[in-house]
Coordinates of C-alpha atoms and ligand atoms in Angstrom, one line a residue:
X1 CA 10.3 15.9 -9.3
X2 CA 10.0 14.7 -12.7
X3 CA 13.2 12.3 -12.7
X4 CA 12.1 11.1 -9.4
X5 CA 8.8 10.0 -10.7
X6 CA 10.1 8.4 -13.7
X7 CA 12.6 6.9 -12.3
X8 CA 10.3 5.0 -9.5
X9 CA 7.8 4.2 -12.0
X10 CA 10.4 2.6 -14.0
X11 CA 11.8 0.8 -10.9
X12 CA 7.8 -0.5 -10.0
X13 CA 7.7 -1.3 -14.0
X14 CA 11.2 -3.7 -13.5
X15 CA 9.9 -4.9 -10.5
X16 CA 6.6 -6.7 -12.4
X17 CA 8.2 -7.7 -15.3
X18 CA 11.3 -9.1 -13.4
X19 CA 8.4 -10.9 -11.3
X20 CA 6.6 -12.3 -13.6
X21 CA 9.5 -13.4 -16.1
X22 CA 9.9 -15.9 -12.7
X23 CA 6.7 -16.7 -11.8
X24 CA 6.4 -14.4 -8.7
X25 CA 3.5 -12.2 -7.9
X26 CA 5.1 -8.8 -7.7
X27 CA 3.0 -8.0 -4.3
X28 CA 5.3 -9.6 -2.8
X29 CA 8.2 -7.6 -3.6
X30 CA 8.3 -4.9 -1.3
X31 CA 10.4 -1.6 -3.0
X32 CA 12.6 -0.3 0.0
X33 CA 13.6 3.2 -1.7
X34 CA 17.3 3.9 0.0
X35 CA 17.6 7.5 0.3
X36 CA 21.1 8.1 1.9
X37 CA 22.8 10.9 1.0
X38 CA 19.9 12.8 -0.7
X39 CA 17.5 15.4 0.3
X40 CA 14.6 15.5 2.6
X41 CA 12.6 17.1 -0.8
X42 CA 13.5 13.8 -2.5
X43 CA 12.0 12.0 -0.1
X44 CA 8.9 13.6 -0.2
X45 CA 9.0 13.7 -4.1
X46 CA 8.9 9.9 -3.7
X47 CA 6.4 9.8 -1.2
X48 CA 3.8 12.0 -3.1
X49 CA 4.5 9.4 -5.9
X50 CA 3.3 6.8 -3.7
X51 CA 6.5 5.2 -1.9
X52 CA 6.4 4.8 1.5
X53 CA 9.4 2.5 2.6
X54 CA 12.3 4.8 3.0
X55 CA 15.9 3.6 3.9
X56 CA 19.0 5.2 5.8
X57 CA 22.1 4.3 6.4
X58 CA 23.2 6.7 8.7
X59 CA 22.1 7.4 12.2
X60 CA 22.1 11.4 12.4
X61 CA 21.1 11.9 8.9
X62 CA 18.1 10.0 9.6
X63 CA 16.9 11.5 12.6
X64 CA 17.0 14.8 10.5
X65 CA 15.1 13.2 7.9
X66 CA 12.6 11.9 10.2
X67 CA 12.1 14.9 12.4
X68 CA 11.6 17.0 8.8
X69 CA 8.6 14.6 7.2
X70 CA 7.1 13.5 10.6
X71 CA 3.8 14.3 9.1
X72 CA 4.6 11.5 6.7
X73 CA 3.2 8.3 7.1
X74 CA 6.6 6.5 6.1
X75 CA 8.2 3.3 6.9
X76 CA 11.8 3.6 8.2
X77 CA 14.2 1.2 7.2
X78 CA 17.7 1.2 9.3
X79 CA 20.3 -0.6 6.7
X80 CA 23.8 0.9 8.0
X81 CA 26.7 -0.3 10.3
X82 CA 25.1 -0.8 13.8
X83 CA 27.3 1.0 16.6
X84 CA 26.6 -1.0 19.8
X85 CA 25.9 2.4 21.6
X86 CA 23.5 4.3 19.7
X87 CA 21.0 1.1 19.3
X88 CA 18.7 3.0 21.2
X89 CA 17.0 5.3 18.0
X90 CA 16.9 2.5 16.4
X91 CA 14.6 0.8 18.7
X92 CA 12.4 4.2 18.9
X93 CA 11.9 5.4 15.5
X94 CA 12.4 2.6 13.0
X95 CA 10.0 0.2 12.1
X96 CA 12.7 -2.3 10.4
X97 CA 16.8 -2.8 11.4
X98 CA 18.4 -4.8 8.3
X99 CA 21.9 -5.3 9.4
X100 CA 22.0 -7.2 12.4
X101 CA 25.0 -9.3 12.8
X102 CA 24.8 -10.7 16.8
X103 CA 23.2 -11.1 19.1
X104 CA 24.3 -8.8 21.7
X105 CA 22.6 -5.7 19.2
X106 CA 19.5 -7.6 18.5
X107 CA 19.0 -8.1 22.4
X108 CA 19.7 -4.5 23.2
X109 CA 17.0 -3.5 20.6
X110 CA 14.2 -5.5 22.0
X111 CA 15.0 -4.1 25.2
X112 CA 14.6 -1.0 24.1
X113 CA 11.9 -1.2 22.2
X114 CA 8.9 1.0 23.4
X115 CA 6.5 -1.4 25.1
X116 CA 3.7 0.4 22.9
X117 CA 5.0 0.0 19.8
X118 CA 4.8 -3.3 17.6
X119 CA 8.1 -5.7 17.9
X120 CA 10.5 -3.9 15.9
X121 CA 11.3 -6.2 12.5
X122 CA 15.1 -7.5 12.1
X123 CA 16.5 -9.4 9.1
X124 CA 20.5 -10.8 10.0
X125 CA 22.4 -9.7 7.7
X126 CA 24.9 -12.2 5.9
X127 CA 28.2 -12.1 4.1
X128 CA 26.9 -14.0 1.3
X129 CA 29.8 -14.4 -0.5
X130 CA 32.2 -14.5 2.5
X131 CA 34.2 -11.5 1.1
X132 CA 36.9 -10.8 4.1
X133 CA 35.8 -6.9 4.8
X134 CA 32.4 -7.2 4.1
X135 CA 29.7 -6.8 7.2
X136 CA 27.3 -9.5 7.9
X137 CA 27.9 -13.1 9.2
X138 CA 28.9 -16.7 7.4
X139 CA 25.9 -18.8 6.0
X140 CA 26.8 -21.3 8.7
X141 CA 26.5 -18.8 11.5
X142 CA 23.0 -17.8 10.6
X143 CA 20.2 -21.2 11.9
X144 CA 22.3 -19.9 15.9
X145 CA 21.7 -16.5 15.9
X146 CA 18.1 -17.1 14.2
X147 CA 17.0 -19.1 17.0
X148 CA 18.5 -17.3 19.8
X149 CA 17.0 -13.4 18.3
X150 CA 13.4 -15.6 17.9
X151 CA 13.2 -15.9 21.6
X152 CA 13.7 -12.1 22.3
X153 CA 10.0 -10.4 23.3
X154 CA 9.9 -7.0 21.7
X155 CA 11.3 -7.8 18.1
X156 CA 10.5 -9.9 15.4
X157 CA 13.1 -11.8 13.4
X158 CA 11.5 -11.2 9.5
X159 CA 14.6 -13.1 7.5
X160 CA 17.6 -12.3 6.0
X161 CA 20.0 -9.4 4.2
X162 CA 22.7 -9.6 2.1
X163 CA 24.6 -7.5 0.2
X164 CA 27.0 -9.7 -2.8
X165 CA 30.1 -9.2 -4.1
X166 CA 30.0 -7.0 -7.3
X167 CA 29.3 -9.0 -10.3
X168 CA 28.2 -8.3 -13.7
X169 CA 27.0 -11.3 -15.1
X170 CA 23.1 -12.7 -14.1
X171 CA 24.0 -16.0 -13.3
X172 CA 26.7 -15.4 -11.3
X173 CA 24.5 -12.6 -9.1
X174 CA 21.4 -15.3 -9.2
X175 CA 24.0 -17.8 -7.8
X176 CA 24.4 -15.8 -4.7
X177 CA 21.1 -14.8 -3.9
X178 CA 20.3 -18.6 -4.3
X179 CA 22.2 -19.1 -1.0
X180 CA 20.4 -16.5 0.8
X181 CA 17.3 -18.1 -0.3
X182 CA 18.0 -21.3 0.5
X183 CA 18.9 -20.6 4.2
X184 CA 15.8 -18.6 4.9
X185 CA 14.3 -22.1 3.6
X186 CA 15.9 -23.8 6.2
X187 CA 15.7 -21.3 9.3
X188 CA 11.8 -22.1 8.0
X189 CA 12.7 -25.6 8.2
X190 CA 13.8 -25.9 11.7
X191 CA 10.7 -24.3 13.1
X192 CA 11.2 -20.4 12.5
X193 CA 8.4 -17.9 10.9
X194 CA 10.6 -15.9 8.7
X195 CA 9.3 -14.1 5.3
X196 CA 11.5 -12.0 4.6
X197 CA 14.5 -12.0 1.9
X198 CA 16.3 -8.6 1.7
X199 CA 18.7 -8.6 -1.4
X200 CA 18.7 -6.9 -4.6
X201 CA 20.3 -3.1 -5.6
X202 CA 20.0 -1.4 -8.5
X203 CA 22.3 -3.1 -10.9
X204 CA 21.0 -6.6 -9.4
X205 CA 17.6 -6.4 -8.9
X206 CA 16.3 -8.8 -11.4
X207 CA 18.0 -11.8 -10.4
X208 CA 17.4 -11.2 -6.9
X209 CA 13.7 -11.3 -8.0
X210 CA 14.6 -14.7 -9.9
X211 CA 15.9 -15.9 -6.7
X212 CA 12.6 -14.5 -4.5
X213 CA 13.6 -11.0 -2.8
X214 CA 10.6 -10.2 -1.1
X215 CA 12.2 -6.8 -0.4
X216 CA 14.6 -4.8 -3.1
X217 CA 16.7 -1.8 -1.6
X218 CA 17.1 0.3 -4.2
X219 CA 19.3 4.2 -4.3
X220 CA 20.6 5.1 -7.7
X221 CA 17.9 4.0 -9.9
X222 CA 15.0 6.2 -8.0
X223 CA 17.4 9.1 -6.8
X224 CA 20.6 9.3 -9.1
X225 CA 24.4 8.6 -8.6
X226 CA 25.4 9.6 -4.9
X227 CA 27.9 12.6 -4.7
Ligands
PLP1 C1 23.2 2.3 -0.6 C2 22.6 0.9 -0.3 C3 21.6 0.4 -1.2 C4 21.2 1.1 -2.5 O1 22.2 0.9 -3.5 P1 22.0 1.4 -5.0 O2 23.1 0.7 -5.7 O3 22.1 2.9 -5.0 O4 20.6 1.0 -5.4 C5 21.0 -0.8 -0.9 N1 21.4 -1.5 0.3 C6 22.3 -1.0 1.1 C7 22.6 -1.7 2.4 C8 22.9 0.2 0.9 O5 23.8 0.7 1.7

């Protein structure tokens, strides 16, 4: 409970300071804690600490999670690998899907999307640095598939996720969350309402601050290392 605490106070502290070295407000930095791989009790550690945005990567596990804390009023965040036949949970009991990557998923989820519940949010998820095994889709992909998943009725496009190649240095990690950034600008550009820049992990957060996250997913630095 303790390290929990510290640790997310800590993250909320980075979060300001990183926000106002840059001349952000950090209101708009939404702190997406990514739970995978740790217990049901962490995630109600966090939540009694105030977090409520609560991210899984994995299908099953997060069902358990959910069913456990359904008295919680939590935010789910979806931010695995999509299988195209289990899109159907996602539809149902997430409130955000981070990792979308065509359009054949991103229709399927607004068809299944409860007709009761608010449009589910969707950010396309982009291989920033073009890495050859890395999920997401080129930069130059992303103004098509923005436009075609803005017409779909039960979801809302919200912007963009990436996740960079590993690199130690600030400028070089600022460098690729500048791209990100600079295509949400132009998906804005071209007509589209998106607010939404998903990017930043624990050993990056700052620059992807710098560069105008709106939304930091962060594990290690609220939870611990991941067995
Ligand atoms: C695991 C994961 C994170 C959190 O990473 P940390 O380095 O533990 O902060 C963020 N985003 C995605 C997509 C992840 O899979």
């Amino acid at each position: 409970m303790k390290n929990i605490e510290k640790n997310l106070n800590l993250v909320r502290q980075q979060i300001k300071q990183a926000a106002q070295k840059y001349g952000r407000n950090s209101e708009e930095v939404t702190l997406l804690a990514v739970s995978k791989r740790k217990p049901v009790e962490d995630i109600a550690h966090a939540y009694a600490c105030g977090q409520r945005d609560f991210g899984e990567n994995y299908l099953q596990e997060a069902q358990h999670k959910m069913a456990a804390l359904s008295e919680l009023d939590i935010c789910w965040h979806f931010i695995g690998a999509i299988q195209s036949n289990k899109t159907k949970p996602l539809a149902t009991d997430f409130n955000w899907v981070h990792c979308i990557d065509r359009f054949k998923i991103a229709r399927r989820l607004s068809e299944q999307r409860p007709d009761g519940m608010p449009p589910l949010n969707l950010c396309i998820q982009v291989n920033i640095d073009a890495e050859p095994s890395k999920a997401g889709i080129k930069l130059d992909e992303v103004p098509k598939l923005a436009n075609d998943i803005s017409s779909l009725p039960r979801v809302r496009l919200r912007g963009l996720m990436a996740i960079p190649a590993p690199q130690d240095d600030f400028e070089s990690q600022r460098k690729s969350f500048s791209l990100l950034a600079d295509m949400l600008a132009q998906i804005n550009q071209q007509g589209l309402d998106c607010d939404t820049l998903s990017m930043g992990m624990s050993h990056d957060m700052p620059a992807a601050i710098a560069e105008g996250a709106t939304l930091v997913r962060i594990g290690t630095a609220i939870f611990g290392e991941r067995l």
